């Protein structure tokens, strides 16, 4: 038998792979650069700014961000000496993000159930308004929300940070409604025959069947709120309610005269993003599958 023929690679396919690899490198490189900076010392970093590998390799920046190094020790090791209360800011972020995620998923589920399973005049018009709200830029509502929160006296409070996103969002209602439309109506009919009301059907049938999309939506809302910066910066600048994104910005601006403490800042940034990275690492496939399934339905 003759030798097997070698398959030639088409130029178009080769070019496509080159573009994909380039995009992957461009996506990963900033993350790698943050790790390289966090593992370097301040003095060596400025002495060798273009080196791809960490210079003056150290883990002290992570220890300092976690509050395990005193101010004097941080300055002696080349850091800024700025205190970064990581655990306090982490607690604030977990509280705000967790409460918003739970409340938004619950209230959005109720609204989506009404728009998907109940029949009443104006239902389609209401849903159309929700879809239209997806096209309104969030920056347009920034000033009205700020004025309202200020008039309520909620500046520098947890409720002030959470209020605009606490009830529901157009995306969350649209996301869950698409899934609720695919639930078999015979289950609801059987429950009504047994005397169940709308609240019982929602709690005992709809929610248990929708556990996957509910968890997926909760993760999406949690990640969005975790990374939120502009609104917490406007209404939550006090240290008692400061979230991680705002704290990192303040840490950068309040370093001593001279250059910012980039290694310490990058260490704090990596620690702040670690919980979200672990969530996507463990549940990334479920999130993508739920979004794809909801879109098909």
Coordinates of C-alpha atoms in Angstrom, one line a residue:
X1 CA 0.0 0.0 0.0
X2 CA 1.1 3.5 -0.7
X3 CA 2.0 6.0 1.9
X4 CA -0.9 8.0 3.3
X5 CA -1.4 11.4 1.7
X6 CA -0.6 14.4 3.8
X7 CA -3.5 16.6 4.3
X8 CA -2.7 20.1 3.2
X9 CA -3.8 23.0 5.4
X10 CA -5.9 25.5 3.5
X11 CA -4.6 29.1 3.7
X12 CA -8.0 30.4 4.9
X13 CA -8.1 27.9 7.8
X14 CA -4.5 28.7 8.7
X15 CA -5.3 32.4 8.8
X16 CA -8.3 31.9 10.9
X17 CA -6.3 29.9 13.5
X18 CA -3.6 32.6 13.5
X19 CA -6.3 35.2 14.2
X20 CA -7.8 33.1 17.0
X21 CA -4.4 32.6 18.6
X22 CA -3.6 36.3 18.4
X23 CA -6.9 37.2 20.1
X24 CA -6.3 34.6 22.8
X25 CA -2.8 36.1 23.5
X26 CA -4.2 39.7 23.5
X27 CA -6.9 38.6 26.0
X28 CA -4.6 36.7 28.3
X29 CA -1.6 39.0 28.2
X30 CA -3.0 41.8 30.5
X31 CA -3.9 39.1 33.1
X32 CA -0.3 37.8 32.9
X33 CA 1.1 41.3 33.2
X34 CA -0.9 41.9 36.3
X35 CA 0.5 38.7 37.8
X36 CA 4.0 39.6 36.8
X37 CA 3.7 43.0 38.4
X38 CA 2.2 41.7 41.6
X39 CA 5.1 39.3 42.0
X40 CA 7.7 42.0 41.6
X41 CA 9.2 44.5 44.0
X42 CA 8.5 48.2 43.6
X43 CA 12.2 49.2 43.2
X44 CA 13.1 46.4 40.7
X45 CA 9.9 47.0 38.7
X46 CA 10.9 50.6 37.9
X47 CA 14.5 49.5 37.3
X48 CA 13.4 46.9 34.7
X49 CA 10.1 48.0 33.3
X50 CA 10.2 46.0 30.1
X51 CA 11.1 42.6 31.5
X52 CA 8.5 39.9 30.9
X53 CA 9.3 37.9 34.0
X54 CA 8.8 39.1 37.6
X55 CA 11.7 41.1 38.8
X56 CA 12.8 40.8 42.5
X57 CA 10.3 37.9 42.9
X58 CA 8.3 38.3 46.1
X59 CA 4.9 37.4 47.6
X60 CA 5.0 40.3 50.0
X61 CA 2.6 42.3 47.9
X62 CA -0.2 39.7 48.4
X63 CA 0.6 39.5 52.1
X64 CA 0.5 43.3 52.4
X65 CA -2.9 43.4 50.5
X66 CA -4.3 40.8 53.0
X67 CA -3.1 42.9 55.9
X68 CA -0.4 40.5 57.0
X69 CA 2.4 43.0 56.8
X70 CA 2.8 46.1 58.9
X71 CA 3.2 49.6 57.4
X72 CA 6.8 49.8 58.4
X73 CA 7.6 46.4 56.9
X74 CA 5.9 47.3 53.7
X75 CA 7.9 50.6 53.3
X76 CA 11.1 48.7 54.2
X77 CA 10.4 46.2 51.4
X78 CA 9.9 48.9 48.8
X79 CA 6.1 49.2 49.1
X80 CA 4.0 52.3 49.6
X81 CA 3.0 51.6 53.2
X82 CA -0.6 52.3 52.3
X83 CA -3.0 50.2 54.4
X84 CA -5.5 48.2 52.3
X85 CA -8.3 46.7 54.4
X86 CA -8.9 43.8 52.0
X87 CA -11.1 41.7 54.3
X88 CA -13.4 44.7 55.2
X89 CA -13.8 45.6 51.5
X90 CA -14.3 42.0 50.6
X91 CA -17.1 41.7 53.2
X92 CA -18.8 44.8 51.8
X93 CA -18.6 43.5 48.3
X94 CA -19.9 40.1 49.2
X95 CA -22.8 41.7 51.2
X96 CA -23.8 44.1 48.4
X97 CA -23.4 41.6 45.6
X98 CA -25.1 38.8 47.4
X99 CA -28.1 40.7 48.5
X100 CA -28.6 42.3 45.0
X101 CA -28.2 38.9 43.3
X102 CA -30.8 37.1 45.6
X103 CA -33.4 39.9 45.5
X104 CA -33.0 40.6 41.8
X105 CA -33.4 37.0 40.9
X106 CA -36.4 36.5 43.1
X107 CA -38.3 39.6 42.0
X108 CA -37.4 39.1 38.3
X109 CA -38.7 35.5 38.6
X110 CA -42.0 36.8 39.8
X111 CA -42.2 39.4 37.0
X112 CA -41.2 36.9 34.4
X113 CA -43.7 34.3 35.6
X114 CA -46.5 36.9 35.3
X115 CA -45.4 37.9 31.8
X116 CA -44.9 34.3 30.6
X117 CA -47.7 32.2 32.3
X118 CA -50.5 34.6 33.2
X119 CA -53.0 36.1 30.8
X120 CA -54.1 39.7 31.4
X121 CA -54.7 42.8 29.3
X122 CA -51.6 44.7 28.3
X123 CA -49.2 41.8 29.1
X124 CA -47.4 42.0 25.7
X125 CA -47.2 45.8 26.0
X126 CA -45.6 45.6 29.4
X127 CA -43.1 43.1 28.1
X128 CA -42.4 45.3 25.1
X129 CA -41.5 48.1 27.5
X130 CA -39.1 45.8 29.4
X131 CA -37.4 44.9 26.1
X132 CA -37.2 48.6 25.1
X133 CA -35.6 49.3 28.5
X134 CA -32.7 47.1 27.4
X135 CA -31.7 49.7 24.9
X136 CA -31.5 52.6 27.4
X137 CA -27.9 53.2 28.4
X138 CA -27.3 52.9 32.2
X139 CA -25.5 56.3 32.2
X140 CA -28.8 58.0 31.4
X141 CA -30.3 56.9 34.7
X142 CA -27.2 57.8 36.7
X143 CA -28.1 61.4 37.7
X144 CA -31.8 60.7 38.5
X145 CA -30.9 57.8 40.7
X146 CA -28.2 59.8 42.4
X147 CA -30.6 62.6 43.1
X148 CA -33.2 60.2 44.5
X149 CA -30.7 58.4 46.8
X150 CA -29.4 61.8 48.0
X151 CA -32.9 63.0 48.8
X152 CA -33.6 59.8 50.8
X153 CA -30.4 60.4 52.8
X154 CA -28.9 57.1 51.6
X155 CA -25.5 58.3 50.5
X156 CA -22.6 56.2 52.0
X157 CA -25.0 53.5 53.0
X158 CA -25.5 49.9 51.9
X159 CA -29.1 50.5 50.8
X160 CA -28.0 53.4 48.7
X161 CA -25.5 51.2 46.8
X162 CA -28.0 48.4 46.3
X163 CA -31.3 50.2 45.7
X164 CA -31.1 50.8 41.9
X165 CA -30.4 47.1 41.2
X166 CA -32.3 45.5 44.0
X167 CA -35.7 44.7 42.5
X168 CA -35.3 43.6 38.9
X169 CA -33.7 44.3 35.6
X170 CA -35.0 44.1 32.0
X171 CA -32.3 41.5 31.1
X172 CA -33.2 39.3 34.1
X173 CA -36.9 39.4 33.3
X174 CA -36.3 38.6 29.6
X175 CA -33.9 35.8 30.5
X176 CA -36.3 34.0 32.8
X177 CA -39.4 34.7 30.7
X178 CA -37.9 32.8 27.8
X179 CA -37.4 29.8 30.0
X180 CA -40.8 29.9 31.7
X181 CA -42.5 29.9 28.2
X182 CA -41.1 26.4 27.7
X183 CA -42.5 24.8 30.8
X184 CA -45.3 22.3 30.2
X185 CA -48.6 24.0 31.0
X186 CA -50.2 20.6 32.0
X187 CA -48.3 20.8 35.3
X188 CA -50.1 24.1 36.1
X189 CA -53.5 22.8 35.0
X190 CA -53.1 19.8 37.3
X191 CA -52.1 22.0 40.2
X192 CA -55.1 24.3 39.6
X193 CA -57.4 21.2 39.6
X194 CA -56.0 20.3 43.0
X195 CA -56.8 23.8 44.3
X196 CA -53.4 25.5 44.1
X197 CA -53.3 29.2 43.6
X198 CA -50.8 31.3 41.6
X199 CA -48.4 31.7 44.5
X200 CA -48.3 28.0 45.2
X201 CA -47.8 27.1 41.6
X202 CA -44.9 29.6 41.4
X203 CA -43.3 28.4 44.6
X204 CA -43.8 24.6 44.2
X205 CA -43.7 24.1 40.4
X206 CA -42.1 26.9 38.5
X207 CA -39.1 27.6 40.8
X208 CA -38.1 24.0 41.3
X209 CA -38.2 23.4 37.6
X210 CA -36.2 26.6 36.9
X211 CA -33.4 25.9 39.4
X212 CA -30.7 25.9 36.7
X213 CA -31.6 29.2 35.0
X214 CA -32.2 30.9 38.4
X215 CA -28.7 29.9 39.6
X216 CA -27.2 31.0 36.2
X217 CA -28.9 34.4 36.4
X218 CA -27.8 34.8 40.1
X219 CA -24.2 34.2 39.0
X220 CA -24.5 36.7 36.2
X221 CA -26.0 39.4 38.5
X222 CA -23.4 38.6 41.2
X223 CA -20.5 39.1 38.7
X224 CA -21.9 42.3 37.3
X225 CA -22.5 43.8 40.7
X226 CA -19.1 42.6 41.9
X227 CA -17.4 44.5 39.1
X228 CA -19.6 47.5 39.3
X229 CA -17.5 50.7 39.9
X230 CA -19.2 53.9 38.9
X231 CA -22.3 53.7 41.0
X232 CA -20.6 52.5 44.2
X233 CA -18.0 55.3 43.7
X234 CA -20.7 58.0 43.6
X235 CA -22.8 56.9 46.6
X236 CA -20.4 54.7 48.6
X237 CA -17.1 56.5 49.1
X238 CA -17.1 56.1 52.9
X239 CA -14.7 53.5 54.0
X240 CA -17.3 51.7 56.1
X241 CA -19.3 50.8 52.9
X242 CA -16.5 50.9 50.3
X243 CA -16.4 47.9 47.9
X244 CA -13.3 46.4 46.4
X245 CA -13.5 48.2 43.1
X246 CA -13.8 51.6 44.8
X247 CA -11.1 50.6 47.3
X248 CA -8.6 49.7 44.6
X249 CA -9.2 53.1 42.9
X250 CA -8.7 55.0 46.2
X251 CA -5.6 52.9 47.0
X252 CA -4.1 54.0 43.7
X253 CA -4.9 57.7 44.2
X254 CA -3.7 57.8 47.9
X255 CA -0.2 56.4 47.5
X256 CA 2.6 58.7 48.7
X257 CA 4.0 61.4 46.5
X258 CA 5.7 59.8 43.5
X259 CA 4.7 56.7 41.5
X260 CA 1.8 54.5 42.5
X261 CA 2.4 51.2 44.2
X262 CA 1.7 49.1 41.2
X263 CA 2.8 45.8 42.7
X264 CA 0.5 46.3 45.7
X265 CA -2.4 47.5 43.4
X266 CA -2.0 44.5 41.1
X267 CA -1.9 42.1 44.1
X268 CA -5.1 43.6 45.4
X269 CA -6.7 43.4 42.0
X270 CA -5.9 39.8 41.5
X271 CA -7.2 38.9 45.0
X272 CA -10.4 40.9 44.3
X273 CA -11.0 39.0 41.0
X274 CA -10.1 35.5 42.4
X275 CA -13.6 34.7 43.7
X276 CA -15.2 35.5 40.3
X277 CA -12.5 33.5 38.5
X278 CA -13.2 30.5 40.7
X279 CA -17.0 30.8 40.0
X280 CA -16.5 30.7 36.3
X281 CA -13.9 28.0 36.5
X282 CA -16.4 25.7 38.4
X283 CA -19.7 26.8 36.8
X284 CA -18.7 28.2 33.4
X285 CA -20.2 25.4 31.4
X286 CA -23.5 25.5 33.3
X287 CA -23.7 29.2 32.6
X288 CA -23.1 28.9 28.9
X289 CA -25.5 26.0 28.5
X290 CA -28.3 27.7 30.4
X291 CA -27.9 30.9 28.3
X292 CA -27.9 28.8 25.1
X293 CA -30.9 26.8 26.2
X294 CA -32.9 29.9 27.2
X295 CA -32.1 31.5 23.9
X296 CA -33.3 28.5 21.9
X297 CA -36.5 28.3 23.8

